[in-house]
CSV table of C-alpha atoms in Angstrom, one decimal:
chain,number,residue,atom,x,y,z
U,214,UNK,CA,0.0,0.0,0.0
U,215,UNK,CA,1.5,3.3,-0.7
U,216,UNK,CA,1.3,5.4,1.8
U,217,UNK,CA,-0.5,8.9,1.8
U,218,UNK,CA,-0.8,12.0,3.6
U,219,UNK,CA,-4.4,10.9,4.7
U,220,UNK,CA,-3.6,7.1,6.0
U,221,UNK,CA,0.0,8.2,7.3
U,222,UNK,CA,-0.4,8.5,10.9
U,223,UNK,CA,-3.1,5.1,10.8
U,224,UNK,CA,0.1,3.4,9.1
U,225,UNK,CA,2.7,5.0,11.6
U,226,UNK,CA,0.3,3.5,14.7
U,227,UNK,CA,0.3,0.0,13.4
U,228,UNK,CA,4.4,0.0,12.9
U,229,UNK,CA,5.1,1.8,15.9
U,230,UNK,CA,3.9,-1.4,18.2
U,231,UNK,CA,6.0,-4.0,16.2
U,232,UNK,CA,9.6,-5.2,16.9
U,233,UNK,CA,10.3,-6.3,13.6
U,234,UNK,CA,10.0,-4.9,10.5
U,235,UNK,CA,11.5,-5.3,6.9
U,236,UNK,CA,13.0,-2.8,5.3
U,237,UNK,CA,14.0,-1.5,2.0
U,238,UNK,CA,15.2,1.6,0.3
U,239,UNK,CA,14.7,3.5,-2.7
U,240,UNK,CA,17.1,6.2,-3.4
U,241,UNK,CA,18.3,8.9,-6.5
U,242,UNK,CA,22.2,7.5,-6.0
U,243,UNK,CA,24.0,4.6,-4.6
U,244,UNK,CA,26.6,7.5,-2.9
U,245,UNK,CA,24.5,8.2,0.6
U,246,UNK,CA,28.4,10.4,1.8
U,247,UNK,CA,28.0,12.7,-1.9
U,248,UNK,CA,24.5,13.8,-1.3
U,249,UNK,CA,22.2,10.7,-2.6
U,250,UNK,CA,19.2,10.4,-0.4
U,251,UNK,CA,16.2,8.6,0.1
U,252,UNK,CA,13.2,9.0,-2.6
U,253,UNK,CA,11.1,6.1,-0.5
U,254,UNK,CA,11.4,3.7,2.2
U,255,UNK,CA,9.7,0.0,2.3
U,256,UNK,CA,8.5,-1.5,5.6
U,257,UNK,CA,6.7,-5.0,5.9
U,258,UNK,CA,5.5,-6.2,8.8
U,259,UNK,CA,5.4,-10.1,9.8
U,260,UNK,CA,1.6,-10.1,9.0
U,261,UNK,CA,2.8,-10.2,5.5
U,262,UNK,CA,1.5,-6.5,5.4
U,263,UNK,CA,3.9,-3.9,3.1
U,264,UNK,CA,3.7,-0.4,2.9
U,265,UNK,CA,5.9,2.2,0.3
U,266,UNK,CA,6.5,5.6,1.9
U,267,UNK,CA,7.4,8.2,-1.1
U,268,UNK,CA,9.5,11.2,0.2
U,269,UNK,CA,11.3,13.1,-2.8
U,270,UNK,CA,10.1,11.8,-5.9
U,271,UNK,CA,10.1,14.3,-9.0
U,272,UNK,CA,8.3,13.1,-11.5
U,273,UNK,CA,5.2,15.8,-12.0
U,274,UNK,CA,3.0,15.8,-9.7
U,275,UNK,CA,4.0,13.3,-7.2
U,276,UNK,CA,2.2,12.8,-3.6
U,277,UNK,CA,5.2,12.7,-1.3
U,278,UNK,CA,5.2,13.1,1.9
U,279,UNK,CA,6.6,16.0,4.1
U,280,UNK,CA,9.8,16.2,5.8
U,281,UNK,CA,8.4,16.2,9.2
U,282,UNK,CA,6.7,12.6,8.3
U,283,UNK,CA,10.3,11.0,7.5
U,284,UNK,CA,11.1,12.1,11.1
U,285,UNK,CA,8.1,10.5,11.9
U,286,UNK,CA,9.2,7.2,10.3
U,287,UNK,CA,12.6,7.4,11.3
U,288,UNK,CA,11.3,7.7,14.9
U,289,UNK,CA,9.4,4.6,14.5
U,290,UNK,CA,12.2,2.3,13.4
U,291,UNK,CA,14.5,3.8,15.9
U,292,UNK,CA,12.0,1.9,18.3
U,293,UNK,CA,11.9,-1.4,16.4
U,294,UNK,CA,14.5,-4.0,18.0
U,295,UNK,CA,14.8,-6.1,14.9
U,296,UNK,CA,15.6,-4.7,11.4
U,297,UNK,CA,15.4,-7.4,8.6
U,298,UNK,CA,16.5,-6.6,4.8
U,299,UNK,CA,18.4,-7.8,1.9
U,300,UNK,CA,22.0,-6.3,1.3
U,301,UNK,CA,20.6,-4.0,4.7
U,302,UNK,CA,24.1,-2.3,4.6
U,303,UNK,CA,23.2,0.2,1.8
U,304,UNK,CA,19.7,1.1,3.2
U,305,UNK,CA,21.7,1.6,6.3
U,306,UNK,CA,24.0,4.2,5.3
U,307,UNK,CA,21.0,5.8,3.7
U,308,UNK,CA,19.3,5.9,6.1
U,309,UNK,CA,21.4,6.9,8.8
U,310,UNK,CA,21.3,10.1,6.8
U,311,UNK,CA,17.7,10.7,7.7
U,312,UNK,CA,18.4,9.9,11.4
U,313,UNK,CA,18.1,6.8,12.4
U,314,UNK,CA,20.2,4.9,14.9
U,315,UNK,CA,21.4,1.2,14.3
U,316,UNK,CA,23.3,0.9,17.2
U,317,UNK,CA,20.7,-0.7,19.4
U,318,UNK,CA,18.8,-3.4,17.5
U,319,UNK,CA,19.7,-6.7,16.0
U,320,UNK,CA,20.0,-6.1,12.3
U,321,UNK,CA,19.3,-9.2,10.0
U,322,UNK,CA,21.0,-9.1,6.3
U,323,UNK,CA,19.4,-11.6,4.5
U,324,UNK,CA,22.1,-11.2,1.9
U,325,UNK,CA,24.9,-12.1,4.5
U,326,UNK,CA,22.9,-15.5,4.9
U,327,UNK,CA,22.0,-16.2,1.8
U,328,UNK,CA,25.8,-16.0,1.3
U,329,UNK,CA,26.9,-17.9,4.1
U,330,UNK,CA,24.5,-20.8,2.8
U,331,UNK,CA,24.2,-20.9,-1.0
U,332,UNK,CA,28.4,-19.0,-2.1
U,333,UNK,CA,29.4,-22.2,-3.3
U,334,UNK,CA,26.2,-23.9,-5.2
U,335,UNK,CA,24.6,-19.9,-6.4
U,336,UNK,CA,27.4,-17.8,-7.1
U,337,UNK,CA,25.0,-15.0,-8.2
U,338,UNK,CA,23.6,-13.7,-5.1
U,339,UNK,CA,21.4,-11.0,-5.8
U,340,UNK,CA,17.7,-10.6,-4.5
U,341,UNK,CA,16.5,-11.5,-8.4
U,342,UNK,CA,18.2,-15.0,-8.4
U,343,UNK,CA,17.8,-15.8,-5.0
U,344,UNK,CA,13.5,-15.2,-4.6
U,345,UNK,CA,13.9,-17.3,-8.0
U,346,UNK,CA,15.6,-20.3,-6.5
U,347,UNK,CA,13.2,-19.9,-3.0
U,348,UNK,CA,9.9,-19.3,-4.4
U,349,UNK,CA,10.3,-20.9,-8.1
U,350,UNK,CA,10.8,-19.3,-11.7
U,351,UNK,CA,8.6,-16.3,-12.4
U,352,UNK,CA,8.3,-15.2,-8.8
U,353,UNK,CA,11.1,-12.4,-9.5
U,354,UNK,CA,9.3,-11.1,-12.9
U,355,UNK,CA,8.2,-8.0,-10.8
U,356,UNK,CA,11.7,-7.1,-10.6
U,357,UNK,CA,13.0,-7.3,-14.1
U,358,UNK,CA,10.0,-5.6,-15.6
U,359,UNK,CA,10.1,-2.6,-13.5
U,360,UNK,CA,13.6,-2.3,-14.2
U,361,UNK,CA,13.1,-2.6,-17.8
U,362,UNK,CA,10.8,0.1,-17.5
U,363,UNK,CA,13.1,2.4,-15.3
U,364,UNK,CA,16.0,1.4,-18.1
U,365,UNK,CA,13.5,2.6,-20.7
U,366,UNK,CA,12.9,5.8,-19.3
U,367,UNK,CA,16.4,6.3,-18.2
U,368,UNK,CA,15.4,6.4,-14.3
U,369,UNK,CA,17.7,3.7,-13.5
U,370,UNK,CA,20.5,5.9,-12.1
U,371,UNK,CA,17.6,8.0,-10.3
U,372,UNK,CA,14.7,6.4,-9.1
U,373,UNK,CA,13.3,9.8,-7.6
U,374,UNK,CA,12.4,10.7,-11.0
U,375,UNK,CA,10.4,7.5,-11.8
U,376,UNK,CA,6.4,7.8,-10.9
U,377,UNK,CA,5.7,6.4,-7.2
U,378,UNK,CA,2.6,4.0,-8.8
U,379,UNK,CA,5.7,2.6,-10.0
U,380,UNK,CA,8.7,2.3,-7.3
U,381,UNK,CA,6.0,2.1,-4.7
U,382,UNK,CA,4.6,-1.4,-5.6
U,383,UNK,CA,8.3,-2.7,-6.7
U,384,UNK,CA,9.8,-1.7,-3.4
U,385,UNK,CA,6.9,-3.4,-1.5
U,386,UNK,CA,7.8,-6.6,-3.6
U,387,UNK,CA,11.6,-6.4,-2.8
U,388,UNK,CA,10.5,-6.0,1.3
U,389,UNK,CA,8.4,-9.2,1.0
């Protein structure tokens, strides 16, 4: 579900009383340290429940949410005591940059297991390959047809300029 200024706070509630939560990053860069940022954030919940959270996307008339309601977020998930994501590192540093605090909670990179497991029969390791070999062929299609789109309209370097009907539902799918 992406998320709006009218169901924010309803959204914000329901996170704020769970310890874990699955997250994923959308950003304009991959360089958090030379001004990349965050154009969305991804949360799931362990009901199975995602939500997309669009902050700086600039494609016309976008719906993003204010400042103050990335604070908001950032707040929550410095309460959460688990953190669970794939490649988590790089959503880290991004969002570190947006205030949030790592230091107390046990953060779970499903990458780093997925290595520690599968290195030697799957050398490629990325989230594509690896939902494909979990959940079956087909189940990553999401991901290569959004990217074809974002390659087609050259948003790939920048996903803040690609429309959030778009990034929303494909971040969603990369926190399940």
């Amino acid at each position: 579900m992406i998320v709006t200024q009218e169901n924010f706070t309803k959204i914000i509630n329901i996170m704020d009383t769970q310890k874990v939560l699955f997250i994923d990053t959308e950003t304009n860069g991959l360089e958090p340290y030379l001004g990349n940022r965050i154009c969305g954030v991804g949360i799931g919940l362990s009901s199975g429940k995602t939500y997309y959270f669009p902050f700086r996307h600039l494609y016309p008339n976008s719906s993003n949410l204010s400042q103050s309601q990335l604070i908001a977020l950032m707040d929550v998930l410095n309460k959460a005591k688990i953190i669970i994501g794939y490649n988590i590192k790089f959503d880290l540093h991004m969002l570190m940059m947006e205030g949030f605090i790592p230091w107390d909670k046990d953060l779970i990179d499903v990458l780093v297991g997925v290595r520690l497991i599968e290195k030697e029969r799957f050398p490629v390791l990325g989230l594509s390959p690896t939902i494909e070999r979990i959940f079956g062929p087909g189940s990553a299609n999401y991901d290569l047809e959004t990217k074809n789109i974002l390659k087609k309209q050259k948003w790939i370097k920048n996903f803040a300029l690609a429309p959030i009907d778009i990034l929303g539902p494909y971040c969603e799918e990369d926190v399940k």
